[in-house]
PDB file of C-alpha atoms in Angstrom:
ATOM      1  CA  UNK A  21      18.709  18.319 -23.165  1.00 74.00           C
ATOM      2  CA  UNK A  22      20.161  16.192 -25.970  1.00 82.00           C
ATOM      3  CA  UNK A  23      18.445  14.886 -29.070  1.00 89.00           C
ATOM      4  CA  UNK A  24      18.603  11.177 -29.997  1.00 91.00           C
ATOM      5  CA  UNK A  25      21.121  11.975 -32.758  1.00 90.00           C
ATOM      6  CA  UNK A  26      23.367  13.822 -30.292  1.00 91.00           C
ATOM      7  CA  UNK A  27      23.249  10.939 -27.819  1.00 93.00           C
ATOM      8  CA  UNK A  28      24.119   8.397 -30.524  1.00 95.00           C
ATOM      9  CA  UNK A  29      26.999  10.613 -31.666  1.00 95.00           C
ATOM     10  CA  UNK A  30      28.220  10.837 -28.067  1.00 96.00           C
ATOM     11  CA  UNK A  31      28.326   7.040 -27.785  1.00 96.00           C
ATOM     12  CA  UNK A  32      30.053   6.658 -31.162  1.00 97.00           C
ATOM     13  CA  UNK A  33      32.741   9.197 -30.257  1.00 97.00           C
ATOM     14  CA  UNK A  34      33.273   7.445 -26.926  1.00 97.00           C
ATOM     15  CA  UNK A  35      33.572   4.093 -28.716  1.00 96.00           C
ATOM     16  CA  UNK A  36      36.232   5.514 -31.073  1.00 97.00           C
ATOM     17  CA  UNK A  37      38.305   6.884 -28.217  1.00 97.00           C
ATOM     18  CA  UNK A  38      37.867   3.698 -26.205  1.00 95.00           C
ATOM     19  CA  UNK A  39      39.171   1.528 -29.042  1.00 94.00           C
ATOM     20  CA  UNK A  40      41.911   3.715 -30.484  1.00 95.00           C
ATOM     21  CA  UNK A  41      43.274   6.079 -27.837  1.00 95.00           C
ATOM     22  CA  UNK A  42      45.020   6.193 -24.509  1.00 93.00           C
ATOM     23  CA  UNK A  43      47.107   8.781 -22.658  1.00 92.00           C
ATOM     24  CA  UNK A  44      50.165   7.986 -24.794  1.00 92.00           C
ATOM     25  CA  UNK A  45      48.136   7.892 -28.031  1.00 94.00           C
ATOM     26  CA  UNK A  46      45.551  10.714 -27.821  1.00 95.00           C
ATOM     27  CA  UNK A  47      43.180  11.629 -30.641  1.00 97.00           C
ATOM     28  CA  UNK A  48      42.768  15.090 -32.063  1.00 95.00           C
ATOM     29  CA  UNK A  49      39.341  16.366 -32.997  1.00 95.00           C
ATOM     30  CA  UNK A  50      40.218  15.859 -36.683  1.00 96.00           C
ATOM     31  CA  UNK A  51      41.176  12.228 -36.067  1.00 97.00           C
ATOM     32  CA  UNK A  52      37.834  11.651 -34.364  1.00 97.00           C
ATOM     33  CA  UNK A  53      36.016  13.234 -37.321  1.00 96.00           C
ATOM     34  CA  UNK A  54      38.005  11.103 -39.781  1.00 96.00           C
ATOM     35  CA  UNK A  55      37.007   7.939 -37.900  1.00 96.00           C
ATOM     36  CA  UNK A  56      33.377   9.019 -37.781  1.00 96.00           C
ATOM     37  CA  UNK A  57      33.328   9.706 -41.517  1.00 95.00           C
ATOM     38  CA  UNK A  58      34.292   6.106 -42.216  1.00 95.00           C
ATOM     39  CA  UNK A  59      30.588   5.534 -41.496  1.00 93.00           C
ATOM     40  CA  UNK A  60      28.370   6.997 -44.244  1.00 89.00           C
ATOM     41  CA  UNK A  61      25.930   8.264 -41.618  1.00 89.00           C
ATOM     42  CA  UNK A  62      28.570  10.766 -40.494  1.00 93.00           C
ATOM     43  CA  UNK A  63      29.779  11.794 -43.928  1.00 90.00           C
ATOM     44  CA  UNK A  64      28.755  15.418 -43.329  1.00 92.00           C
ATOM     45  CA  UNK A  65      29.240  15.599 -39.559  1.00 93.00           C
ATOM     46  CA  UNK A  66      30.080  19.135 -38.413  1.00 94.00           C
ATOM     47  CA  UNK A  67      33.243  20.048 -36.571  1.00 94.00           C
ATOM     48  CA  UNK A  68      31.278  22.062 -34.000  1.00 94.00           C
ATOM     49  CA  UNK A  69      29.047  19.064 -33.221  1.00 95.00           C
ATOM     50  CA  UNK A  70      32.038  16.792 -32.601  1.00 96.00           C
ATOM     51  CA  UNK A  71      33.709  19.428 -30.439  1.00 94.00           C
ATOM     52  CA  UNK A  72      30.570  19.659 -28.320  1.00 95.00           C
ATOM     53  CA  UNK A  73      30.464  15.840 -27.953  1.00 96.00           C
ATOM     54  CA  UNK A  74      34.104  15.744 -26.842  1.00 96.00           C
ATOM     55  CA  UNK A  75      33.473  18.459 -24.280  1.00 94.00           C
ATOM     56  CA  UNK A  76      30.456  16.580 -22.954  1.00 95.00           C
ATOM     57  CA  UNK A  77      32.434  13.341 -22.590  1.00 96.00           C
ATOM     58  CA  UNK A  78      35.180  15.213 -20.760  1.00 95.00           C
ATOM     59  CA  UNK A  79      32.625  16.869 -18.447  1.00 94.00           C
ATOM     60  CA  UNK A  80      31.102  13.449 -17.699  1.00 93.00           C
ATOM     61  CA  UNK A  81      34.549  12.042 -16.858  1.00 94.00           C
ATOM     62  CA  UNK A  82      34.646   9.399 -19.599  1.00 95.00           C
ATOM     63  CA  UNK A  83      37.562  10.981 -21.467  1.00 95.00           C
ATOM     64  CA  UNK A  84      40.374  13.350 -20.629  1.00 95.00           C
ATOM     65  CA  UNK A  85      42.353  15.832 -22.690  1.00 95.00           C
ATOM     66  CA  UNK A  86      45.640  17.674 -22.565  1.00 93.00           C
ATOM     67  CA  UNK A  87      45.334  21.296 -21.492  1.00 91.00           C
ATOM     68  CA  UNK A  88      47.119  24.116 -23.317  1.00 90.00           C
ATOM     69  CA  UNK A  89      47.338  27.816 -22.493  1.00 91.00           C
ATOM     70  CA  UNK A  90      46.520  30.432 -25.101  1.00 88.00           C
ATOM     71  CA  UNK A  91      46.613  34.242 -25.033  1.00 90.00           C
ATOM     72  CA  UNK A  92      43.555  35.897 -26.573  1.00 89.00           C
ATOM     73  CA  UNK A  93      42.314  39.446 -26.777  1.00 88.00           C
ATOM     74  CA  UNK A  94      39.194  40.310 -24.799  1.00 88.00           C
ATOM     75  CA  UNK A  95      36.795  41.874 -27.286  1.00 86.00           C
ATOM     76  CA  UNK A  96      35.188  44.067 -24.637  1.00 86.00           C
ATOM     77  CA  UNK A  97      38.207  45.327 -22.701  1.00 89.00           C
ATOM     78  CA  UNK A  98      40.888  44.943 -25.344  1.00 87.00           C
ATOM     79  CA  UNK A  99      43.180  43.276 -22.802  1.00 90.00           C
ATOM     80  CA  UNK A 100      45.149  40.103 -23.438  1.00 91.00           C
ATOM     81  CA  UNK A 101      43.874  37.198 -21.348  1.00 91.00           C
ATOM     82  CA  UNK A 102      45.176  33.690 -20.858  1.00 90.00           C
ATOM     83  CA  UNK A 103      42.656  30.928 -21.443  1.00 88.00           C
ATOM     84  CA  UNK A 104      42.871  27.137 -21.256  1.00 88.00           C
ATOM     85  CA  UNK A 105      41.988  25.073 -24.296  1.00 88.00           C
ATOM     86  CA  UNK A 106      41.725  21.290 -24.469  1.00 90.00           C
ATOM     87  CA  UNK A 107      43.057  19.147 -27.296  1.00 89.00           C
ATOM     88  CA  UNK A 108      44.348  15.607 -27.712  1.00 94.00           C
ATOM     89  CA  UNK A 109      41.509  13.585 -26.194  1.00 96.00           C
ATOM     90  CA  UNK A 110      41.843  10.061 -24.845  1.00 96.00           C
ATOM     91  CA  UNK A 111      39.669   7.483 -23.105  1.00 95.00           C
ATOM     92  CA  UNK A 112      39.935   7.059 -19.324  1.00 93.00           C
ATOM     93  CA  UNK A 113      39.656   3.294 -18.689  1.00 92.00           C
ATOM     94  CA  UNK A 114      38.383   1.972 -15.329  1.00 90.00           C
ATOM     95  CA  UNK A 115      41.759   0.282 -14.782  1.00 91.00           C
ATOM     96  CA  UNK A 116      45.288   1.520 -15.433  1.00 89.00           C
ATOM     97  CA  UNK A 117      47.567  -0.629 -17.601  1.00 87.00           C
ATOM     98  CA  UNK A 118      49.526  -1.663 -14.494  1.00 86.00           C
ATOM     99  CA  UNK A 119      46.296  -2.777 -12.801  1.00 91.00           C
ATOM    100  CA  UNK A 120      45.211  -4.710 -15.902  1.00 90.00           C
ATOM    101  CA  UNK A 121      48.572  -6.506 -16.071  1.00 87.00           C
ATOM    102  CA  UNK A 122      48.204  -7.414 -12.399  1.00 87.00           C
ATOM    103  CA  UNK A 123      44.728  -8.855 -12.965  1.00 91.00           C
ATOM    104  CA  UNK A 124      45.802 -10.723 -16.109  1.00 87.00           C
ATOM    105  CA  UNK A 125      48.868 -12.176 -14.377  1.00 85.00           C
ATOM    106  CA  UNK A 126      46.574 -13.499 -11.658  1.00 88.00           C
ATOM    107  CA  UNK A 127      44.430 -15.195 -14.293  1.00 87.00           C
ATOM    108  CA  UNK A 128      47.432 -16.624 -16.160  1.00 83.00           C
ATOM    109  CA  UNK A 129      48.862 -18.214 -13.009  1.00 81.00           C
ATOM    110  CA  UNK A 130      45.521 -19.506 -11.746  1.00 83.00           C
ATOM    111  CA  UNK A 131      45.582 -23.268 -11.202  1.00 78.00           C
ATOM    112  CA  UNK A 132      41.807 -23.509 -11.006  1.00 77.00           C
ATOM    113  CA  UNK A 133      40.745 -21.941 -14.317  1.00 80.00           C
ATOM    114  CA  UNK A 134      40.639 -23.770 -17.627  1.00 82.00           C
ATOM    115  CA  UNK A 135      42.435 -22.517 -20.722  1.00 83.00           C
ATOM    116  CA  UNK A 136      39.226 -21.371 -22.404  1.00 86.00           C
ATOM    117  CA  UNK A 137      38.100 -19.606 -19.234  1.00 87.00           C
ATOM    118  CA  UNK A 138      41.419 -17.760 -18.995  1.00 87.00           C
ATOM    119  CA  UNK A 139      41.111 -16.679 -22.611  1.00 87.00           C
ATOM    120  CA  UNK A 140      37.575 -15.380 -22.116  1.00 90.00           C
ATOM    121  CA  UNK A 141      38.416 -13.484 -18.924  1.00 91.00           C
ATOM    122  CA  UNK A 142      41.523 -11.872 -20.406  1.00 90.00           C
ATOM    123  CA  UNK A 143      39.625 -10.802 -23.537  1.00 90.00           C
ATOM    124  CA  UNK A 144      36.993  -9.136 -21.338  1.00 92.00           C
ATOM    125  CA  UNK A 145      39.723  -7.226 -19.521  1.00 92.00           C
ATOM    126  CA  UNK A 146      41.363  -6.270 -22.821  1.00 90.00           C
ATOM    127  CA  UNK A 147      38.051  -4.837 -24.041  1.00 90.00           C
ATOM    128  CA  UNK A 148      38.127  -2.357 -21.172  1.00 90.00           C
ATOM    129  CA  UNK A 149      41.021  -0.507 -22.772  1.00 90.00           C
ATOM    130  CA  UNK A 150      42.377   0.479 -26.189  1.00 91.00           C
ATOM    131  CA  UNK A 151      44.069  -1.445 -28.975  1.00 91.00           C
ATOM    132  CA  UNK A 152      47.418  -0.131 -27.721  1.00 89.00           C
ATOM    133  CA  UNK A 153      47.291  -2.304 -24.615  1.00 87.00           C
ATOM    134  CA  UNK A 154      49.518  -5.367 -24.866  1.00 79.00           C
ATOM    135  CA  UNK A 155      48.581  -8.218 -22.556  1.00 71.00           C
ATOM    136  CA  UNK A 156      50.533 -11.410 -21.913  1.00 63.00           C
ATOM    137  CA  UNK A 157      47.861 -13.676 -23.399  1.00 64.00           C
ATOM    138  CA  UNK A 158      50.334 -15.011 -25.961  1.00 61.00           C
ATOM    139  CA  UNK A 159      52.212 -16.716 -23.105  1.00 55.00           C
ATOM    140  CA  UNK A 160      49.249 -18.932 -22.239  1.00 57.00           C
ATOM    141  CA  UNK A 161      49.759 -22.679 -22.419  1.00 54.00           C
ATOM    142  CA  UNK A 162      46.902 -24.599 -24.035  1.00 52.00           C
ATOM    143  CA  UNK A 163      47.109 -27.514 -21.593  1.00 51.00           C
ATOM    144  CA  UNK A 164      44.460 -27.006 -18.907  1.00 50.00           C
ATOM    145  CA  UNK A 165      46.116 -29.305 -16.422  1.00 50.00           C
ATOM    146  CA  UNK A 166      42.769 -29.907 -14.682  1.00 49.00           C
ATOM    147  CA  UNK A 167      39.872 -32.174 -15.536  1.00 51.00           C
ATOM    148  CA  UNK A 168      37.124 -29.574 -15.176  1.00 56.00           C
ATOM    149  CA  UNK A 169      35.059 -27.731 -17.730  1.00 59.00           C
ATOM    150  CA  UNK A 170      34.228 -24.053 -17.229  1.00 59.00           C
ATOM    151  CA  UNK A 171      30.668 -24.919 -16.211  1.00 70.00           C
ATOM    152  CA  UNK A 172      31.826 -27.491 -13.640  1.00 75.00           C
ATOM    153  CA  UNK A 173      34.318 -25.074 -12.109  1.00 71.00           C
ATOM    154  CA  UNK A 174      31.723 -22.325 -11.709  1.00 74.00           C
ATOM    155  CA  UNK A 175      29.297 -24.855 -10.254  1.00 80.00           C
ATOM    156  CA  UNK A 176      31.877 -25.903  -7.647  1.00 80.00           C
ATOM    157  CA  UNK A 177      32.525 -22.254  -6.750  1.00 78.00           C
ATOM    158  CA  UNK A 178      28.786 -21.627  -6.398  1.00 81.00           C
ATOM    159  CA  UNK A 179      28.361 -24.658  -4.123  1.00 86.00           C
ATOM    160  CA  UNK A 180      31.249 -23.550  -1.897  1.00 85.00           C
ATOM    161  CA  UNK A 181      29.791 -20.047  -1.636  1.00 83.00           C
ATOM    162  CA  UNK A 182      26.395 -21.492  -0.696  1.00 86.00           C
ATOM    163  CA  UNK A 183      27.984 -23.712   1.959  1.00 88.00           C
ATOM    164  CA  UNK A 184      29.904 -20.801   3.488  1.00 87.00           C
ATOM    165  CA  UNK A 185      26.786 -18.609   3.521  1.00 85.00           C
ATOM    166  CA  UNK A 186      24.800 -21.376   5.254  1.00 87.00           C
ATOM    167  CA  UNK A 187      27.691 -22.376   7.587  1.00 88.00           C
ATOM    168  CA  UNK A 188      27.548 -25.950   6.297  1.00 91.00           C
ATOM    169  CA  UNK A 189      30.213 -28.566   5.733  1.00 92.00           C
ATOM    170  CA  UNK A 190      31.266 -29.728   2.261  1.00 91.00           C
ATOM    171  CA  UNK A 191      32.073 -33.262   1.165  1.00 92.00           C
ATOM    172  CA  UNK A 192      34.329 -33.841  -1.843  1.00 88.00           C
ATOM    173  CA  UNK A 193      36.615 -36.416  -3.414  1.00 88.00           C
ATOM    174  CA  UNK A 194      39.916 -36.155  -5.260  1.00 86.00           C
ATOM    175  CA  UNK A 195      40.318 -37.217  -8.874  1.00 82.00           C
ATOM    176  CA  UNK A 196      43.490 -38.637 -10.338  1.00 81.00           C
ATOM    177  CA  UNK A 197      44.971 -40.092 -13.494  1.00 80.00           C
ATOM    178  CA  UNK A 198      45.770 -43.836 -13.586  1.00 82.00           C
ATOM    179  CA  UNK A 199      47.238 -46.143 -16.224  1.00 86.00           C
ATOM    180  CA  UNK A 200      45.451 -49.440 -16.853  1.00 84.00           C
ATOM    181  CA  UNK A 201      46.927 -52.760 -18.018  1.00 85.00           C
ATOM    182  CA  UNK A 202      46.759 -51.614 -21.650  1.00 86.00           C
ATOM    183  CA  UNK A 203      48.764 -48.482 -20.776  1.00 84.00           C
ATOM    184  CA  UNK A 204      45.741 -46.249 -21.290  1.00 85.00           C
ATOM    185  CA  UNK A 205      45.501 -43.054 -19.265  1.00 82.00           C
ATOM    186  CA  UNK A 206      42.238 -42.953 -17.311  1.00 82.00           C
ATOM    187  CA  UNK A 207      40.644 -40.333 -15.065  1.00 78.00           C
ATOM    188  CA  UNK A 208      38.997 -41.695 -11.905  1.00 83.00           C
ATOM    189  CA  UNK A 209      38.008 -40.780  -8.368  1.00 85.00           C
ATOM    190  CA  UNK A 210      40.332 -41.663  -5.512  1.00 87.00           C
ATOM    191  CA  UNK A 211      39.145 -44.808  -3.706  1.00 87.00           C
ATOM    192  CA  UNK A 212      39.710 -46.570  -0.408  1.00 88.00           C
ATOM    193  CA  UNK A 213      41.221 -50.071  -0.069  1.00 87.00           C
ATOM    194  CA  UNK A 214      37.773 -51.643  -0.211  1.00 88.00           C
ATOM    195  CA  UNK A 215      36.978 -49.887  -3.505  1.00 86.00           C
ATOM    196  CA  UNK A 216      34.725 -47.146  -2.138  1.00 89.00           C
ATOM    197  CA  UNK A 217      35.091 -43.532  -3.253  1.00 89.00           C
ATOM    198  CA  UNK A 218      37.146 -41.724  -0.610  1.00 90.00           C
ATOM    199  CA  UNK A 219      35.343 -38.618   0.640  1.00 90.00           C
ATOM    200  CA  UNK A 220      36.732 -35.681   2.571  1.00 91.00           C
ATOM    201  CA  UNK A 221      34.577 -33.400   4.710  1.00 93.00           C
ATOM    202  CA  UNK A 222      35.664 -29.840   5.442  1.00 89.00           C
ATOM    203  CA  UNK A 223      34.331 -26.591   6.882  1.00 88.00           C
ATOM    204  CA  UNK A 224      34.865 -23.976   4.139  1.00 82.00           C
ATOM    205  CA  UNK A 225      35.349 -20.456   5.515  1.00 76.00           C
ATOM    206  CA  UNK A 226      37.278 -18.573   2.842  1.00 70.00           C
ATOM    207  CA  UNK A 227      38.000 -18.710  -0.916  1.00 56.00           C
TER     208      UNK A 227
END
């Protein structure tokens, strides 16, 4: 059973490792203590308490650590025994860096997501790993290339999902850019020869 203080410490240690460590940049117990002591509430945190928190997080599978062998003398038998000790702790993210790059590349090359939506999705993925992760967000182009807002896009996706679930058809129209007599760029729906909005009807079955 853990006290409230121990549970809060556990979460704070996990947050430190999540933000600042990975397998290539592990944190020692001292580094964790140093980060904790940047908060005045942990000014006098004990080494033993932090060690216990790290062990708990490793047991729960949230963090991992590098194993080292050490020879120690058994106080009862006097024999030398080999034991395993754990140091250099690091956060175990739900996705590997290769998987994150794959997901982010899919977002970057999406033709149906707006620029702001791409930014928000990539930042959420970045928050799943440490500060050492380098995404390709800097390669994003600010031009959306589509005339939809984030809300409109999600609404269209929701409607398509509802239609597929209900086995119903969907009617839609295409939009396009046109230039008027004053050379102004306008956004309008595609129309038939008699001036009516041209509609297409489809049977959606997969997205």
